[in-house]
């Protein structure tokens, strides 16, 4: 594994961990964005079993940082994600000795970022997107109204939320310290306020993919989602699958949002994602 610094923002180093496939015929890199509601999470959170599956199948793997909300707001978070792509395009061969062809992969909020990046005409084209329980827009009703699921958890008061928000920007958000921030956002329906700040419709436009406007510009998309996801509704997966030009929806039943944290449950989805990618390598 090789760690690089691909950008530095306000004295915060943005890092990426590169894992090279042992296969001599590997030509593409999976660029990975972690989940966590844009509020918590770590670039190295993907279970090793999944990463090894990609490597053994002939894909390099590059897991990258982005700054976290609410200390950093979404326009700057998205700029971090853009910087990761642009750095990789410019430096993949010199730093890692590999082609700069890539696939975008994200889980939950990381999948949101991956989808935005894939539709971004200012960036180099991704060959495909792997969206695990992701969503294409930040202004859906389910993210802007109190969640019945999170209401069942102990209430996070505003003063505790305020105490958990740091004075400095950060890229590593440990679940033990940051998950309560996310619970507060979902219990109150104030996620967008914390992630974006004061907004109007024009501000949000650049960070929301619309079906009729944007979905046709996406590369092939593999979508994995549980029908009983109580965080991101399964309807988000259905919408992507029905409206994107080329996609595959892998449905799991009766499991939680991040169903793949159990590798026994998750491995079939990852194997199917690789089969999906392999279709395009053979064309």
Short mmCIF file of N, CA, C and O in Angstrom, two decimals, residues 87-218:
data_model
loop_
_atom_site.label_atom_id
_atom_site.label_comp_id
_atom_site.label_asym_id
_atom_site.label_seq_id
_atom_site.Cartn_x
_atom_site.Cartn_y
_atom_site.Cartn_z
N UNK A 87 -6.10 14.74 -9.56
CA UNK A 87 -4.75 14.31 -9.17
C UNK A 87 -4.45 12.93 -9.75
O UNK A 87 -3.36 12.71 -10.29
N UNK A 88 -5.40 12.05 -9.66
CA UNK A 88 -5.18 10.69 -10.17
C UNK A 88 -4.94 10.71 -11.68
O UNK A 88 -4.03 10.04 -12.18
N UNK A 89 -5.73 11.48 -12.39
CA UNK A 89 -5.55 11.55 -13.84
C UNK A 89 -4.13 12.04 -14.19
O UNK A 89 -3.48 11.51 -15.10
N UNK A 90 -3.65 13.03 -13.44
CA UNK A 90 -2.36 13.63 -13.75
C UNK A 90 -1.17 12.82 -13.24
O UNK A 90 -0.07 12.91 -13.81
N UNK A 91 -1.38 12.01 -12.20
CA UNK A 91 -0.23 11.41 -11.51
C UNK A 91 -0.22 9.89 -11.43
O UNK A 91 0.74 9.31 -10.92
N UNK A 92 -1.25 9.23 -11.92
CA UNK A 92 -1.33 7.78 -11.76
C UNK A 92 -0.12 7.06 -12.34
O UNK A 92 0.45 6.16 -11.71
N UNK A 93 0.30 7.46 -13.51
CA UNK A 93 1.41 6.75 -14.15
C UNK A 93 2.73 7.03 -13.43
O UNK A 93 3.51 6.11 -13.16
N UNK A 94 2.97 8.29 -13.09
CA UNK A 94 4.24 8.65 -12.45
C UNK A 94 4.34 8.12 -11.03
O UNK A 94 5.40 7.63 -10.61
N UNK A 95 3.24 8.20 -10.26
CA UNK A 95 3.28 7.80 -8.85
C UNK A 95 3.11 6.30 -8.64
O UNK A 95 3.75 5.70 -7.79
N UNK A 96 2.23 5.69 -9.44
CA UNK A 96 1.87 4.30 -9.20
C UNK A 96 2.26 3.35 -10.33
O UNK A 96 2.18 2.14 -10.18
N UNK A 97 2.65 3.93 -11.47
CA UNK A 97 3.00 3.10 -12.61
C UNK A 97 1.82 2.40 -13.25
O UNK A 97 1.94 1.31 -13.79
N UNK A 98 0.63 3.06 -13.21
CA UNK A 98 -0.57 2.46 -13.77
C UNK A 98 -1.27 3.46 -14.70
O UNK A 98 -1.02 4.66 -14.67
N UNK A 99 -2.17 2.93 -15.52
CA UNK A 99 -3.01 3.77 -16.37
C UNK A 99 -3.91 4.67 -15.52
O UNK A 99 -4.22 4.34 -14.36
N UNK A 100 -4.35 5.79 -16.09
CA UNK A 100 -5.26 6.65 -15.33
C UNK A 100 -6.73 6.36 -15.63
O UNK A 100 -7.62 7.15 -15.29
N UNK A 101 -7.03 5.21 -16.22
CA UNK A 101 -8.43 4.78 -16.37
C UNK A 101 -8.98 4.40 -15.00
O UNK A 101 -8.29 3.78 -14.19
N UNK A 102 -10.23 4.75 -14.73
CA UNK A 102 -10.77 4.51 -13.39
C UNK A 102 -12.26 4.25 -13.39
O UNK A 102 -13.00 4.61 -14.30
N UNK A 103 -12.68 3.60 -12.30
CA UNK A 103 -14.07 3.36 -11.96
C UNK A 103 -14.33 4.05 -10.63
O UNK A 103 -13.49 3.99 -9.72
N UNK A 104 -15.47 4.70 -10.48
CA UNK A 104 -15.82 5.35 -9.22
C UNK A 104 -16.67 4.41 -8.37
O UNK A 104 -17.59 3.77 -8.87
N UNK A 105 -16.35 4.37 -7.09
CA UNK A 105 -17.06 3.49 -6.16
C UNK A 105 -17.31 4.25 -4.87
O UNK A 105 -16.41 4.88 -4.31
N UNK A 106 -18.54 4.20 -4.41
CA UNK A 106 -18.86 4.81 -3.13
C UNK A 106 -19.94 4.04 -2.42
O UNK A 106 -20.75 3.34 -3.03
N UNK A 107 -19.94 4.19 -1.10
CA UNK A 107 -21.00 3.61 -0.28
C UNK A 107 -21.74 4.75 0.41
O UNK A 107 -21.12 5.63 1.01
N UNK A 108 -23.07 4.74 0.30
CA UNK A 108 -23.93 5.72 0.94
C UNK A 108 -23.55 7.14 0.49
O UNK A 108 -23.64 7.43 -0.70
N UNK A 109 -23.13 8.01 1.40
CA UNK A 109 -22.75 9.36 0.99
C UNK A 109 -21.58 9.35 0.01
O UNK A 109 -21.46 10.24 -0.84
N UNK A 110 -20.71 8.35 0.12
CA UNK A 110 -19.62 8.22 -0.85
C UNK A 110 -20.15 7.89 -2.23
O UNK A 110 -19.60 8.34 -3.25
N UNK A 111 -21.24 7.12 -2.30
CA UNK A 111 -21.87 6.83 -3.58
C UNK A 111 -22.52 8.09 -4.14
O UNK A 111 -22.51 8.32 -5.36
N UNK A 112 -23.08 8.92 -3.27
CA UNK A 112 -23.60 10.22 -3.72
C UNK A 112 -22.49 11.01 -4.41
O UNK A 112 -22.67 11.54 -5.52
N UNK A 113 -21.32 11.09 -3.77
CA UNK A 113 -20.21 11.82 -4.37
C UNK A 113 -19.78 11.19 -5.69
O UNK A 113 -19.53 11.89 -6.68
N UNK A 114 -19.72 9.86 -5.72
CA UNK A 114 -19.29 9.17 -6.95
C UNK A 114 -20.24 9.47 -8.11
O UNK A 114 -19.80 9.70 -9.24
N UNK A 115 -21.53 9.50 -7.84
CA UNK A 115 -22.50 9.79 -8.89
C UNK A 115 -22.37 11.23 -9.38
O UNK A 115 -22.45 11.49 -10.59
N UNK A 116 -22.16 12.16 -8.45
CA UNK A 116 -21.97 13.56 -8.86
C UNK A 116 -20.73 13.70 -9.74
O UNK A 116 -20.75 14.37 -10.77
N UNK A 117 -19.65 13.04 -9.34
CA UNK A 117 -18.40 13.12 -10.08
C UNK A 117 -18.54 12.51 -11.47
O UNK A 117 -18.00 13.03 -12.45
N UNK A 118 -19.28 11.42 -11.56
CA UNK A 118 -19.44 10.73 -12.83
C UNK A 118 -20.21 11.58 -13.84
O UNK A 118 -20.02 11.43 -15.05
N UNK A 119 -21.09 12.45 -13.35
CA UNK A 119 -21.89 13.30 -14.23
C UNK A 119 -21.25 14.66 -14.47
O UNK A 119 -21.80 15.48 -15.22
N UNK A 120 -20.09 14.89 -13.89
CA UNK A 120 -19.43 16.20 -13.94
C UNK A 120 -18.65 16.33 -15.25
O UNK A 120 -17.63 15.68 -15.46
N UNK A 121 -19.11 17.20 -16.12
CA UNK A 121 -18.50 17.36 -17.44
C UNK A 121 -17.13 18.00 -17.39
O UNK A 121 -16.39 17.97 -18.37
N UNK A 122 -16.75 18.57 -16.24
CA UNK A 122 -15.42 19.20 -16.12
C UNK A 122 -14.35 18.20 -15.75
O UNK A 122 -13.17 18.55 -15.71
N UNK A 123 -14.74 16.95 -15.48
CA UNK A 123 -13.79 15.93 -15.02
C UNK A 123 -13.55 14.88 -16.10
O UNK A 123 -14.38 14.70 -16.99
N UNK A 124 -12.43 14.16 -16.01
CA UNK A 124 -12.23 13.02 -16.91
C UNK A 124 -13.32 11.98 -16.70
O UNK A 124 -13.88 11.85 -15.61
N UNK A 125 -13.63 11.24 -17.74
CA UNK A 125 -14.75 10.30 -17.69
C UNK A 125 -14.41 9.04 -16.91
O UNK A 125 -13.37 8.41 -17.15
N UNK A 126 -15.29 8.66 -16.02
CA UNK A 126 -15.18 7.37 -15.34
C UNK A 126 -15.72 6.29 -16.27
O UNK A 126 -16.66 6.52 -17.04
N UNK A 127 -15.14 5.10 -16.19
CA UNK A 127 -15.62 3.99 -17.02
C UNK A 127 -16.93 3.41 -16.49
O UNK A 127 -17.71 2.83 -17.25
N UNK A 128 -17.16 3.54 -15.19
CA UNK A 128 -18.38 3.01 -14.58
C UNK A 128 -18.48 3.56 -13.16
O UNK A 128 -17.53 4.17 -12.65
N UNK A 129 -19.63 3.33 -12.53
CA UNK A 129 -19.85 3.72 -11.13
C UNK A 129 -20.41 2.52 -10.39
O UNK A 129 -21.31 1.83 -10.88
N UNK A 130 -19.88 2.28 -9.20
CA UNK A 130 -20.45 1.30 -8.27
C UNK A 130 -21.11 2.09 -7.14
O UNK A 130 -20.42 2.75 -6.35
N UNK A 131 -22.42 2.05 -7.08
CA UNK A 131 -23.19 2.80 -6.09
C UNK A 131 -23.82 1.83 -5.11
O UNK A 131 -24.82 1.17 -5.42
N UNK A 132 -23.23 1.75 -3.92
CA UNK A 132 -23.79 0.90 -2.88
C UNK A 132 -24.61 1.77 -1.93
O UNK A 132 -24.09 2.65 -1.27
N UNK A 133 -25.90 1.52 -1.93
CA UNK A 133 -26.91 2.24 -1.13
C UNK A 133 -26.70 3.75 -1.17
O UNK A 133 -26.73 4.43 -0.14
N UNK A 134 -26.54 4.27 -2.40
CA UNK A 134 -26.33 5.70 -2.59
C UNK A 134 -27.60 6.43 -2.99
O UNK A 134 -28.70 5.87 -2.99
N UNK A 135 -27.43 7.69 -3.38
CA UNK A 135 -28.56 8.53 -3.78
C UNK A 135 -28.01 9.65 -4.68
O UNK A 135 -26.86 10.06 -4.54
N UNK A 136 -28.82 10.16 -5.60
CA UNK A 136 -28.31 11.14 -6.55
C UNK A 136 -28.54 12.60 -6.19
O UNK A 136 -28.04 13.49 -6.88
N UNK A 137 -29.30 12.87 -5.13
CA UNK A 137 -29.67 14.26 -4.82
C UNK A 137 -29.66 14.48 -3.32
O UNK A 137 -29.95 13.56 -2.55
N UNK A 138 -29.37 15.72 -2.91
CA UNK A 138 -29.38 16.05 -1.49
C UNK A 138 -30.65 16.78 -1.06
O UNK A 138 -30.80 17.13 0.10
N UNK A 139 -31.56 16.98 -1.98
CA UNK A 139 -32.77 17.72 -1.59
C UNK A 139 -34.02 16.85 -1.58
O UNK A 139 -35.14 17.35 -1.66
N UNK A 140 -33.83 15.54 -1.49
CA UNK A 140 -34.98 14.64 -1.38
C UNK A 140 -35.66 14.84 -0.02
O UNK A 140 -35.03 15.19 0.97
N UNK A 141 -36.97 14.59 0.01
CA UNK A 141 -37.74 14.83 1.24
C UNK A 141 -37.23 13.99 2.41
O UNK A 141 -37.25 14.45 3.55
N UNK A 142 -36.79 12.76 2.13
CA UNK A 142 -36.40 11.88 3.23
C UNK A 142 -35.19 12.40 3.98
O UNK A 142 -34.96 12.01 5.13
N UNK A 143 -34.39 13.26 3.36
CA UNK A 143 -33.23 13.82 4.05
C UNK A 143 -33.55 15.17 4.71
O UNK A 143 -32.74 15.71 5.45
N UNK A 144 -34.72 15.73 4.42
CA UNK A 144 -35.05 17.05 4.94
C UNK A 144 -36.21 17.03 5.92
O UNK A 144 -36.69 18.09 6.32
N UNK A 145 -36.63 15.84 6.30
CA UNK A 145 -37.68 15.70 7.30
C UNK A 145 -37.21 14.74 8.39
O UNK A 145 -36.36 13.89 8.13
N UNK A 146 -37.71 14.85 9.60
CA UNK A 146 -37.29 13.94 10.67
C UNK A 146 -37.54 12.48 10.29
O UNK A 146 -38.57 12.14 9.71
N UNK A 147 -36.57 11.63 10.61
CA UNK A 147 -36.63 10.22 10.27
C UNK A 147 -37.30 9.42 11.38
O UNK A 147 -36.87 9.47 12.54
N UNK A 148 -38.32 8.66 11.03
CA UNK A 148 -38.99 7.82 12.02
C UNK A 148 -38.04 6.76 12.57
O UNK A 148 -38.11 6.40 13.76
N UNK A 149 -37.14 6.28 11.74
CA UNK A 149 -36.17 5.27 12.19
C UNK A 149 -35.23 5.85 13.24
O UNK A 149 -35.03 5.25 14.31
N UNK A 150 -34.68 7.03 12.97
CA UNK A 150 -33.73 7.62 13.92
C UNK A 150 -34.43 8.18 15.15
O UNK A 150 -33.79 8.36 16.20
N UNK A 151 -35.73 8.46 15.05
CA UNK A 151 -36.48 8.93 16.21
C UNK A 151 -36.56 7.87 17.29
O UNK A 151 -36.80 8.18 18.47
N UNK A 152 -36.36 6.59 16.93
CA UNK A 152 -36.40 5.51 17.91
C UNK A 152 -35.15 5.47 18.78
O UNK A 152 -35.14 4.82 19.84
N UNK A 153 -34.10 6.15 18.34
CA UNK A 153 -32.84 6.16 19.10
C UNK A 153 -32.90 7.25 20.16
O UNK A 153 -33.73 8.17 20.09
N UNK A 154 -32.04 7.18 21.18
CA UNK A 154 -32.02 8.24 22.18
C UNK A 154 -31.84 9.62 21.54
O UNK A 154 -31.05 9.78 20.61
N UNK A 155 -32.60 10.58 22.01
CA UNK A 155 -32.58 11.91 21.41
C UNK A 155 -31.24 12.60 21.65
O UNK A 155 -30.72 12.62 22.76
N UNK A 156 -30.70 13.17 20.57
CA UNK A 156 -29.47 13.95 20.66
C UNK A 156 -29.87 15.42 20.75
O UNK A 156 -30.41 15.99 19.80
N UNK A 157 -29.64 16.08 21.89
CA UNK A 157 -30.03 17.49 22.02
C UNK A 157 -29.08 18.40 21.25
O UNK A 157 -27.94 18.04 20.95
N UNK A 158 -29.55 19.60 20.95
CA UNK A 158 -28.76 20.54 20.15
C UNK A 158 -27.46 20.92 20.84
O UNK A 158 -26.43 21.12 20.17
N UNK A 159 -27.47 21.03 22.19
CA UNK A 159 -26.24 21.42 22.87
C UNK A 159 -25.16 20.34 22.77
O UNK A 159 -23.96 20.64 22.66
N UNK A 160 -25.57 19.06 22.76
CA UNK A 160 -24.60 17.99 22.56
C UNK A 160 -24.08 18.02 21.12
O UNK A 160 -22.88 17.85 20.89
N UNK A 161 -24.97 18.24 20.18
CA UNK A 161 -24.54 18.36 18.77
C UNK A 161 -23.50 19.46 18.63
O UNK A 161 -22.45 19.27 18.01
N UNK A 162 -23.77 20.62 19.24
CA UNK A 162 -22.84 21.74 19.15
C UNK A 162 -21.49 21.40 19.78
O UNK A 162 -20.43 21.79 19.27
N UNK A 163 -21.52 20.65 20.87
CA UNK A 163 -20.28 20.27 21.54
C UNK A 163 -19.45 19.30 20.71
O UNK A 163 -18.22 19.26 20.85
N UNK A 164 -20.10 18.54 19.83
CA UNK A 164 -19.39 17.57 19.01
C UNK A 164 -18.76 18.17 17.77
O UNK A 164 -17.91 17.54 17.13
N UNK A 165 -19.19 19.36 17.40
CA UNK A 165 -18.64 20.02 16.22
C UNK A 165 -17.32 20.69 16.60
O UNK A 165 -17.26 21.49 17.53
N UNK A 166 -16.27 20.36 15.88
CA UNK A 166 -14.96 20.89 16.20
C UNK A 166 -14.72 22.27 15.61
O UNK A 166 -15.49 22.78 14.79
N UNK A 167 -13.61 22.88 16.02
CA UNK A 167 -13.22 24.20 15.53
C UNK A 167 -12.39 24.10 14.26
O UNK A 167 -12.24 25.08 13.52
N UNK A 168 -11.82 22.93 14.00
CA UNK A 168 -10.95 22.77 12.85
C UNK A 168 -11.52 21.73 11.89
O UNK A 168 -12.26 20.82 12.29
N UNK A 169 -11.16 21.86 10.63
CA UNK A 169 -11.61 20.91 9.63
C UNK A 169 -10.90 19.58 9.82
O UNK A 169 -9.79 19.51 10.34
N UNK A 170 -11.54 18.50 9.35
CA UNK A 170 -10.97 17.18 9.55
C UNK A 170 -11.38 16.26 8.41
O UNK A 170 -12.38 16.49 7.73
N UNK A 171 -10.59 15.20 8.22
CA UNK A 171 -10.89 14.20 7.18
C UNK A 171 -11.19 12.84 7.78
O UNK A 171 -11.66 11.95 7.06
N UNK A 172 -10.91 12.65 9.05
CA UNK A 172 -11.15 11.36 9.69
C UNK A 172 -12.20 11.53 10.78
O UNK A 172 -11.99 12.26 11.76
N UNK A 173 -13.34 10.88 10.60
CA UNK A 173 -14.42 10.99 11.56
C UNK A 173 -14.77 9.63 12.13
O UNK A 173 -15.44 8.83 11.47
N UNK A 174 -14.30 9.36 13.31
CA UNK A 174 -14.55 8.05 13.92
C UNK A 174 -16.00 7.96 14.38
O UNK A 174 -16.54 8.90 14.97
N UNK A 175 -16.61 6.83 14.11
CA UNK A 175 -18.03 6.66 14.37
C UNK A 175 -18.37 6.89 15.84
O UNK A 175 -19.41 7.45 16.18
N UNK A 176 -17.45 6.50 16.74
CA UNK A 176 -17.70 6.66 18.17
C UNK A 176 -17.86 8.13 18.56
O UNK A 176 -18.57 8.45 19.52
N UNK A 177 -17.22 9.03 17.80
CA UNK A 177 -17.25 10.45 18.14
C UNK A 177 -18.21 11.25 17.26
O UNK A 177 -18.63 12.34 17.66
N UNK A 178 -18.53 10.73 16.07
CA UNK A 178 -19.25 11.54 15.10
C UNK A 178 -20.67 11.04 14.78
O UNK A 178 -21.48 11.81 14.25
N UNK A 179 -20.97 9.80 15.10
CA UNK A 179 -22.27 9.27 14.69
C UNK A 179 -23.41 10.01 15.35
O UNK A 179 -24.48 10.19 14.74
N UNK A 180 -23.21 10.49 16.56
CA UNK A 180 -24.27 11.24 17.23
C UNK A 180 -24.64 12.50 16.47
O UNK A 180 -25.81 12.94 16.49
N UNK A 181 -23.67 13.10 15.77
CA UNK A 181 -23.96 14.26 14.93
C UNK A 181 -24.95 13.90 13.83
O UNK A 181 -25.89 14.63 13.55
N UNK A 182 -24.71 12.75 13.23
CA UNK A 182 -25.59 12.31 12.15
C UNK A 182 -26.98 11.97 12.69
O UNK A 182 -27.99 12.32 12.07
N UNK A 183 -27.02 11.31 13.84
CA UNK A 183 -28.32 11.00 14.45
C UNK A 183 -29.11 12.28 14.69
O UNK A 183 -30.31 12.36 14.40
N UNK A 184 -28.46 13.31 15.23
CA UNK A 184 -29.12 14.59 15.45
C UNK A 184 -29.71 15.12 14.14
O UNK A 184 -30.87 15.56 14.10
N UNK A 185 -28.93 15.07 13.07
CA UNK A 185 -29.39 15.59 11.78
C UNK A 185 -30.61 14.85 11.28
O UNK A 185 -31.55 15.46 10.75
N UNK A 186 -30.65 13.53 11.47
CA UNK A 186 -31.78 12.74 10.97
C UNK A 186 -32.98 12.86 11.90
O UNK A 186 -34.13 12.80 11.44
N UNK A 187 -32.75 13.00 13.19
CA UNK A 187 -33.87 13.16 14.11
C UNK A 187 -34.59 14.49 13.91
O UNK A 187 -35.80 14.59 14.11
N UNK A 188 -33.85 15.51 13.53
CA UNK A 188 -34.41 16.85 13.40
C UNK A 188 -34.76 17.22 11.97
O UNK A 188 -35.45 18.23 11.73
N UNK A 189 -34.27 16.44 10.99
CA UNK A 189 -34.45 16.81 9.59
C UNK A 189 -33.56 17.96 9.17
O UNK A 189 -33.80 18.62 8.15
N UNK A 190 -32.48 18.19 9.92
CA UNK A 190 -31.59 19.34 9.65
C UNK A 190 -30.27 18.93 9.00
O UNK A 190 -29.30 19.67 9.05
N UNK A 191 -30.25 17.74 8.38
CA UNK A 191 -29.01 17.29 7.74
C UNK A 191 -28.50 18.29 6.72
O UNK A 191 -27.32 18.64 6.70
N UNK A 192 -29.39 18.78 5.87
CA UNK A 192 -28.97 19.70 4.82
C UNK A 192 -28.44 21.00 5.41
O UNK A 192 -27.47 21.58 4.90
N UNK A 193 -29.03 21.47 6.50
CA UNK A 193 -28.55 22.68 7.16
C UNK A 193 -27.11 22.50 7.64
O UNK A 193 -26.27 23.40 7.50
N UNK A 194 -26.82 21.33 8.21
CA UNK A 194 -25.49 21.10 8.76
C UNK A 194 -24.46 20.84 7.66
O UNK A 194 -23.30 21.24 7.78
N UNK A 195 -24.88 20.18 6.59
CA UNK A 195 -23.95 19.80 5.53
C UNK A 195 -23.71 20.94 4.54
O UNK A 195 -22.61 21.10 4.02
N UNK A 196 -24.75 21.72 4.29
CA UNK A 196 -24.66 22.76 3.28
C UNK A 196 -24.68 24.16 3.86
O UNK A 196 -24.12 25.10 3.30
N UNK A 197 -25.34 24.35 4.98
CA UNK A 197 -25.50 25.68 5.53
C UNK A 197 -26.73 26.33 4.93
O UNK A 197 -27.61 25.67 4.38
N UNK A 198 -26.81 27.66 5.03
CA UNK A 198 -27.97 28.36 4.47
C UNK A 198 -27.96 28.18 2.95
O UNK A 198 -26.94 28.34 2.29
N UNK A 199 -29.12 27.84 2.42
CA UNK A 199 -29.18 27.49 1.00
C UNK A 199 -30.40 28.10 0.35
O UNK A 199 -31.38 28.47 0.99
N UNK A 200 -30.32 28.20 -0.97
CA UNK A 200 -31.51 28.43 -1.77
C UNK A 200 -31.46 27.45 -2.93
O UNK A 200 -30.49 26.71 -3.10
N UNK A 201 -32.52 27.42 -3.71
CA UNK A 201 -32.63 26.41 -4.76
C UNK A 201 -31.46 26.49 -5.74
O UNK A 201 -30.95 25.46 -6.20
N UNK A 202 -31.02 27.69 -6.05
CA UNK A 202 -29.92 27.85 -7.01
C UNK A 202 -28.62 27.28 -6.46
O UNK A 202 -27.83 26.68 -7.20
N UNK A 203 -28.39 27.44 -5.15
CA UNK A 203 -27.17 26.90 -4.54
C UNK A 203 -27.13 25.37 -4.63
O UNK A 203 -26.08 24.77 -4.86
N UNK A 204 -28.28 24.75 -4.44
CA UNK A 204 -28.35 23.29 -4.41
C UNK A 204 -28.28 22.66 -5.79
O UNK A 204 -27.91 21.49 -5.92
N UNK A 205 -28.62 23.41 -6.81
CA UNK A 205 -28.76 22.86 -8.15
C UNK A 205 -27.52 22.08 -8.60
O UNK A 205 -27.63 21.00 -9.19
N UNK A 206 -26.35 22.62 -8.31
CA UNK A 206 -25.11 22.00 -8.78
C UNK A 206 -24.79 20.69 -8.07
O UNK A 206 -23.91 19.95 -8.51
N UNK A 207 -25.49 20.40 -6.98
CA UNK A 207 -25.18 19.21 -6.18
C UNK A 207 -26.32 18.20 -6.16
O UNK A 207 -26.38 17.34 -5.29
N UNK A 208 -27.21 18.31 -7.14
CA UNK A 208 -28.34 17.40 -7.25
C UNK A 208 -28.48 16.94 -8.69
O UNK A 208 -28.63 17.76 -9.60
N UNK A 209 -28.40 15.64 -8.90
CA UNK A 209 -28.63 15.10 -10.23
C UNK A 209 -30.13 14.94 -10.45
O UNK A 209 -30.85 14.42 -9.61
N UNK A 210 -30.60 15.39 -11.60
CA UNK A 210 -32.00 15.27 -11.96
C UNK A 210 -32.14 14.19 -13.04
O UNK A 210 -31.32 14.09 -13.95
N UNK A 211 -33.23 13.43 -12.94
CA UNK A 211 -33.41 12.28 -13.84
C UNK A 211 -33.39 12.69 -15.31
O UNK A 211 -32.63 12.14 -16.12
N UNK A 212 -34.18 13.65 -15.68
CA UNK A 212 -34.30 14.01 -17.09
C UNK A 212 -33.09 14.81 -17.58
O UNK A 212 -32.80 14.83 -18.76
N UNK A 213 -32.40 15.45 -16.67
CA UNK A 213 -31.29 16.32 -17.09
C UNK A 213 -29.94 15.61 -17.05
O UNK A 213 -29.10 15.81 -17.93
N UNK A 214 -29.70 14.77 -16.02
CA UNK A 214 -28.35 14.30 -15.76
C UNK A 214 -28.13 12.80 -15.91
O UNK A 214 -27.03 12.37 -16.23
N UNK A 215 -29.16 11.99 -15.65
CA UNK A 215 -28.93 10.55 -15.56
C UNK A 215 -28.42 9.94 -16.86
O UNK A 215 -27.65 8.99 -16.85
N UNK A 216 -28.83 10.50 -18.00
CA UNK A 216 -28.40 9.94 -19.28
C UNK A 216 -26.93 10.18 -19.55
O UNK A 216 -26.35 9.55 -20.43
N UNK A 217 -26.30 11.06 -18.79
CA UNK A 217 -24.87 11.34 -18.97
C UNK A 217 -23.99 10.46 -18.09
O UNK A 217 -22.77 10.51 -18.19
N UNK A 218 -24.60 9.64 -17.24
CA UNK A 218 -23.82 8.77 -16.38
C UNK A 218 -23.26 7.60 -17.17
O UNK A 218 -23.90 7.09 -18.09
#
